[in-house]
CSV table of N, CA and C in Angstrom, one decimal:
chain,number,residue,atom,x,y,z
G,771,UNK,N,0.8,-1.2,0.0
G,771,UNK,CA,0.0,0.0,0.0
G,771,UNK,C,0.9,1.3,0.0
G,772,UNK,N,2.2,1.1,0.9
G,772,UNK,CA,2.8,2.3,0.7
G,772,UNK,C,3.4,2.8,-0.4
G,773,UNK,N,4.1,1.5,-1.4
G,773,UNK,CA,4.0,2.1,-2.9
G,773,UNK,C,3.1,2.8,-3.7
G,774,UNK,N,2.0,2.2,-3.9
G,774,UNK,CA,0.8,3.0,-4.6
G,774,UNK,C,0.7,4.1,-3.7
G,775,UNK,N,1.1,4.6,-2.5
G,775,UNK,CA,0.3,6.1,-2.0
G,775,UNK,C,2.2,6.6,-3.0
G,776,UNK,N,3.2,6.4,-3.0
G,776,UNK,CA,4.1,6.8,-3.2
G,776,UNK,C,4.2,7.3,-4.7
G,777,UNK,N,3.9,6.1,-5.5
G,777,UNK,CA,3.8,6.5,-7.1
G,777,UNK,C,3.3,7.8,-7.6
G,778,UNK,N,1.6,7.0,-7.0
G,778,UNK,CA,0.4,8.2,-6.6
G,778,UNK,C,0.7,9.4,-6.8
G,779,UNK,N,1.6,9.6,-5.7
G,779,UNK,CA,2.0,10.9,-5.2
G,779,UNK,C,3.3,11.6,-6.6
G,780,UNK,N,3.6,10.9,-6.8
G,780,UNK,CA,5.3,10.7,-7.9
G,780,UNK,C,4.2,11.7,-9.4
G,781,UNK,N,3.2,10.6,-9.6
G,781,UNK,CA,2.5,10.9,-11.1
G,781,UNK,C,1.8,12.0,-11.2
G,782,UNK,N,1.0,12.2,-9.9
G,782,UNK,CA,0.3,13.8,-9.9
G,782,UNK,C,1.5,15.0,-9.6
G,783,UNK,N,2.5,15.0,-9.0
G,783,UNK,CA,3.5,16.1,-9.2
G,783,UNK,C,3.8,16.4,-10.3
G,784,UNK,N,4.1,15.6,-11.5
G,784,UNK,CA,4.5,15.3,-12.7
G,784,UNK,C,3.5,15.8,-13.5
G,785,UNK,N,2.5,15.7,-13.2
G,785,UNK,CA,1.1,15.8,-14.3
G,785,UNK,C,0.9,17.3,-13.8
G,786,UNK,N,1.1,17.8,-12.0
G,786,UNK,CA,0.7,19.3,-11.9
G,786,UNK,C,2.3,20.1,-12.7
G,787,UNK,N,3.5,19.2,-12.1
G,787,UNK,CA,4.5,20.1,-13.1
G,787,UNK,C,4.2,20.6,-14.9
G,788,UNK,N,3.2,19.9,-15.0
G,788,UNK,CA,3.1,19.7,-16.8
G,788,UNK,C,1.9,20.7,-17.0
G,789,UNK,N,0.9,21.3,-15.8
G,789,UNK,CA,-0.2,21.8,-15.7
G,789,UNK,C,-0.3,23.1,-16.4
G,790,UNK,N,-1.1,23.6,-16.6
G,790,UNK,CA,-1.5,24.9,-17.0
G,790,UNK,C,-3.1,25.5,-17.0
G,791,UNK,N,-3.7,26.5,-16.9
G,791,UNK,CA,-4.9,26.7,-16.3
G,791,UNK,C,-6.0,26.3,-17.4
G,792,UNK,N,-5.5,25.5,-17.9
G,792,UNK,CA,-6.4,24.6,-19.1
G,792,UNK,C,-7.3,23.3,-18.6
G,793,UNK,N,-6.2,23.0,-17.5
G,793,UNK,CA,-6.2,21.3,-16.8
G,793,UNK,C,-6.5,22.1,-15.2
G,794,UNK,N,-7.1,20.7,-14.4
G,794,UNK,CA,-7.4,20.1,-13.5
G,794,UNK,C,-7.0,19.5,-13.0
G,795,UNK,N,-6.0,19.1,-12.1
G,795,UNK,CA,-5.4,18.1,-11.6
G,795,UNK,C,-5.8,17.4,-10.0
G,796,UNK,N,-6.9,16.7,-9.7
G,796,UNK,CA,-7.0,16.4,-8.5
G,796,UNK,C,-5.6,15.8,-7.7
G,797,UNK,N,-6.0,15.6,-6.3
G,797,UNK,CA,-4.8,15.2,-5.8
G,797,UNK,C,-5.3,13.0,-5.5
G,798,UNK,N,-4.5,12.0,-5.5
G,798,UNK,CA,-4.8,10.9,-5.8
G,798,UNK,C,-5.4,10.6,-4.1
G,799,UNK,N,-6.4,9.6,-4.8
G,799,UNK,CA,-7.2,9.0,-3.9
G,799,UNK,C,-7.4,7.9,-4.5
G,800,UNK,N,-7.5,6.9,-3.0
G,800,UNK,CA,-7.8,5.7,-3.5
G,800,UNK,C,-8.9,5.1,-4.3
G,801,UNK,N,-8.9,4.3,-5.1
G,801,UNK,CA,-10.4,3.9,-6.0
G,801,UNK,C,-11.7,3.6,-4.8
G,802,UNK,N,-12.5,3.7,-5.9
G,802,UNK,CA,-13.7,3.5,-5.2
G,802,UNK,C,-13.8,2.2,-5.0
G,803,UNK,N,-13.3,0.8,-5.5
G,803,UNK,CA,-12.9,-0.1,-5.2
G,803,UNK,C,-11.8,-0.5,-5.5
G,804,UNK,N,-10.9,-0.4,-4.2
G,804,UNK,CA,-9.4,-0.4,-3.9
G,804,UNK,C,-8.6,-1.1,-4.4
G,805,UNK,N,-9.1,-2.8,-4.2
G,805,UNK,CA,-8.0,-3.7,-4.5
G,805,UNK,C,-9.6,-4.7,-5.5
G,806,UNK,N,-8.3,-5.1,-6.3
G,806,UNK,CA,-9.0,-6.2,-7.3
G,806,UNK,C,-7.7,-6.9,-7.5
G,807,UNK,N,-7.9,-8.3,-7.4
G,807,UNK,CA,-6.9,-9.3,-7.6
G,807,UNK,C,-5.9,-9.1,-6.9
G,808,UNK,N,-5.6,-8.6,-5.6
G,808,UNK,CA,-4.8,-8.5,-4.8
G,808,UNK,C,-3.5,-7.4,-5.4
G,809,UNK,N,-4.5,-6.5,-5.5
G,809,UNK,CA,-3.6,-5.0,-6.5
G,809,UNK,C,-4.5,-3.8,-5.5
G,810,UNK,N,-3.5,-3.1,-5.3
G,810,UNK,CA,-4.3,-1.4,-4.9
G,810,UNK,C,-4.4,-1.1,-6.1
G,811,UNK,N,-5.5,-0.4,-6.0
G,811,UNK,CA,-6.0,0.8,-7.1
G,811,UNK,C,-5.9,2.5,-6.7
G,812,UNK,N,-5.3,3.2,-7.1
G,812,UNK,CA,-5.8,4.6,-6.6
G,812,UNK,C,-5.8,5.3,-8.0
G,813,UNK,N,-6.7,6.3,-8.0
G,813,UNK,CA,-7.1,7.3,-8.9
G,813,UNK,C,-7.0,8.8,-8.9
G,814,UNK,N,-6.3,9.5,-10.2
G,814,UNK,CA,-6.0,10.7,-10.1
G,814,UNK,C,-6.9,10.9,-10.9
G,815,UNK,N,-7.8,12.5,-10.6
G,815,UNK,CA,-8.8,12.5,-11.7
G,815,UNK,C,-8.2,13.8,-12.5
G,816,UNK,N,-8.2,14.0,-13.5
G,816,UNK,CA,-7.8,15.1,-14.5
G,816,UNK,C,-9.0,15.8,-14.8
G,817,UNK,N,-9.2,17.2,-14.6
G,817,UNK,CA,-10.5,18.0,-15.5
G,817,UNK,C,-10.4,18.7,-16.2
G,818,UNK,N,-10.6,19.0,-17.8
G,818,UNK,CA,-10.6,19.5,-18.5
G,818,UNK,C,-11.1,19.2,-20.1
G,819,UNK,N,-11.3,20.3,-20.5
G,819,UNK,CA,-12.0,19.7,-22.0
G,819,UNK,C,-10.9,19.4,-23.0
G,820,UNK,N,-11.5,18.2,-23.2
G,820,UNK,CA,-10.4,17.5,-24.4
G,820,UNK,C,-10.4,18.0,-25.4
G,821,UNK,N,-9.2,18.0,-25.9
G,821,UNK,CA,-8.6,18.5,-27.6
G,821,UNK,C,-7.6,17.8,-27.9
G,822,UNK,N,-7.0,18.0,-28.8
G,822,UNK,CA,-5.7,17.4,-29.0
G,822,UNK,C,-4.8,18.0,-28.3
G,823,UNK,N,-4.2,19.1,-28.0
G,823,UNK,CA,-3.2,19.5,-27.7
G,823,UNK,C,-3.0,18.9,-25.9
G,824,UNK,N,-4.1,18.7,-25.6
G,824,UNK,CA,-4.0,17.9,-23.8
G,824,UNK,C,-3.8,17.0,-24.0
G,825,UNK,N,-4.4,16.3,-25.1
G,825,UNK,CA,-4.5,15.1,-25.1
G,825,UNK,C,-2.8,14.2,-25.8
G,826,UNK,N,-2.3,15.0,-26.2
G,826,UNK,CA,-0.5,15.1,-26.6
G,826,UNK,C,0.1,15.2,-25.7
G,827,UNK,N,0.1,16.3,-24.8
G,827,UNK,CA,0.4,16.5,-23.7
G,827,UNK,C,0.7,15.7,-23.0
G,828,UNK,N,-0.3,14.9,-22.3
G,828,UNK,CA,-0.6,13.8,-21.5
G,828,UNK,C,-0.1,12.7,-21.9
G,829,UNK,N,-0.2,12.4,-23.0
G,829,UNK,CA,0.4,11.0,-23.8
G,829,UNK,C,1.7,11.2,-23.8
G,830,UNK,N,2.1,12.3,-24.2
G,830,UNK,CA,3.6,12.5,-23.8
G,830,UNK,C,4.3,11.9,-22.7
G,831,UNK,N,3.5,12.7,-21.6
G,831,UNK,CA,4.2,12.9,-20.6
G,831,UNK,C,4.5,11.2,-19.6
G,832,UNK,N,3.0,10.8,-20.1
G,832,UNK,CA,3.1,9.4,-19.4
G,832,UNK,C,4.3,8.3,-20.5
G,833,UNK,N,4.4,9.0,-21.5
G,833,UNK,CA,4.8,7.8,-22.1
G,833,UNK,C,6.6,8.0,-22.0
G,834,UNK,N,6.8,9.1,-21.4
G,834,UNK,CA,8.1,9.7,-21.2
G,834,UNK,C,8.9,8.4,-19.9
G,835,UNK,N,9.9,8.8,-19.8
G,835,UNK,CA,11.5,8.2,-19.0
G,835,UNK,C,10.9,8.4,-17.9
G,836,UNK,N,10.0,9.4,-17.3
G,836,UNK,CA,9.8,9.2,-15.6
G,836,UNK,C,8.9,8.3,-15.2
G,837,UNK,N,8.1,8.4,-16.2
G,837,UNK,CA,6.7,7.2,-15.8
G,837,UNK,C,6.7,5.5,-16.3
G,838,UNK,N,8.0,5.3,-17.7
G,838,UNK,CA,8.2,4.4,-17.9
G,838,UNK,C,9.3,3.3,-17.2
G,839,UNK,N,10.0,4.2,-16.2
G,839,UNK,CA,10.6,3.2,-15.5
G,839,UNK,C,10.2,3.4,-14.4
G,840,UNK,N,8.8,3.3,-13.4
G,840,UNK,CA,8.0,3.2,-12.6
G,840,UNK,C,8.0,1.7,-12.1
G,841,UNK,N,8.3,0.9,-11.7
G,841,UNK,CA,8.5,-0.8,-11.4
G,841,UNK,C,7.4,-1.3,-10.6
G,842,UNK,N,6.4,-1.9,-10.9
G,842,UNK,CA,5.5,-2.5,-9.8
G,842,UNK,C,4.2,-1.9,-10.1
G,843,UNK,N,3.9,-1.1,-11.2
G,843,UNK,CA,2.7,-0.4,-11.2
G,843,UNK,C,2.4,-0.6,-12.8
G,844,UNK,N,1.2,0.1,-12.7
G,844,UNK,CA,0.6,0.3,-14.0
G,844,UNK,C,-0.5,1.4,-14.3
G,845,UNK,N,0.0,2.0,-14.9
G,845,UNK,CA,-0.9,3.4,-15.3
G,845,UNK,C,-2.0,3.6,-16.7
G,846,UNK,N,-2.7,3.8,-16.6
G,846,UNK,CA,-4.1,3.3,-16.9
G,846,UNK,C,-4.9,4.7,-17.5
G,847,UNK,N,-5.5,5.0,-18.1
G,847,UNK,CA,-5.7,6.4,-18.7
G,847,UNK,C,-8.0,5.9,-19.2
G,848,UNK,N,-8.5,6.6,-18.1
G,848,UNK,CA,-9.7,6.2,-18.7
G,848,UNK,C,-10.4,7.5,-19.0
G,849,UNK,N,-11.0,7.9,-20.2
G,849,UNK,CA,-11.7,9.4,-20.5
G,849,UNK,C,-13.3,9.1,-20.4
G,850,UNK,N,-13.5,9.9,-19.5
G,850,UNK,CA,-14.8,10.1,-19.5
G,850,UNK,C,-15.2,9.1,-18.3
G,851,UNK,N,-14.7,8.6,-17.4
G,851,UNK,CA,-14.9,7.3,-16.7
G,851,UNK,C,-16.6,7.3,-16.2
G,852,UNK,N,-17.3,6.9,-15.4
G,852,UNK,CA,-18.5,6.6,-15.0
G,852,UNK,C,-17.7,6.9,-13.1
G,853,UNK,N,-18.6,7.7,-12.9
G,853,UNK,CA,-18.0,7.7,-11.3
G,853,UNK,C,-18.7,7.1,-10.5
């Protein structure tokens, strides 16, 4: 558990370093259901209206050297989720 609050914490710094008053960036909380298959889940929620240029942005940023050598996790991108 203390990894995922760690990551957590690692990916939303990263995503507010990347911010601008376009974007939303909550701070991470755990999912609304936590663990599935003996995995934590927590969720950052992003707000803002989609275009391309966020949506580059973002893709970027996750697909970049900080988030890809991340060990033990997996980062997940859902638009529009159902809350």
């Amino acid at each position: 558990l203390k990894d995922i609050k760690n990551i957590s914490s690692l990916v939303y710094k990263k995503l507010v370093a990347c911010n601008n008053d376009k974007i939303q960036v909550f701070k991470p909380v755990p999912s609304p259901i936590d663990k599935i298959n003996n995995k934590y889940r927590w969720r950052i929620i992003i707000k803002c209206i989609t275009t391309d240029e966020i949506n580059n942005r973002i893709n970027n940023l996750i697909k970049s050297e900080k988030f890809v050598k991340i060990k033990n996790a997996e980062l997940t991108i859902d638009v529009n989720p159902a809350l």
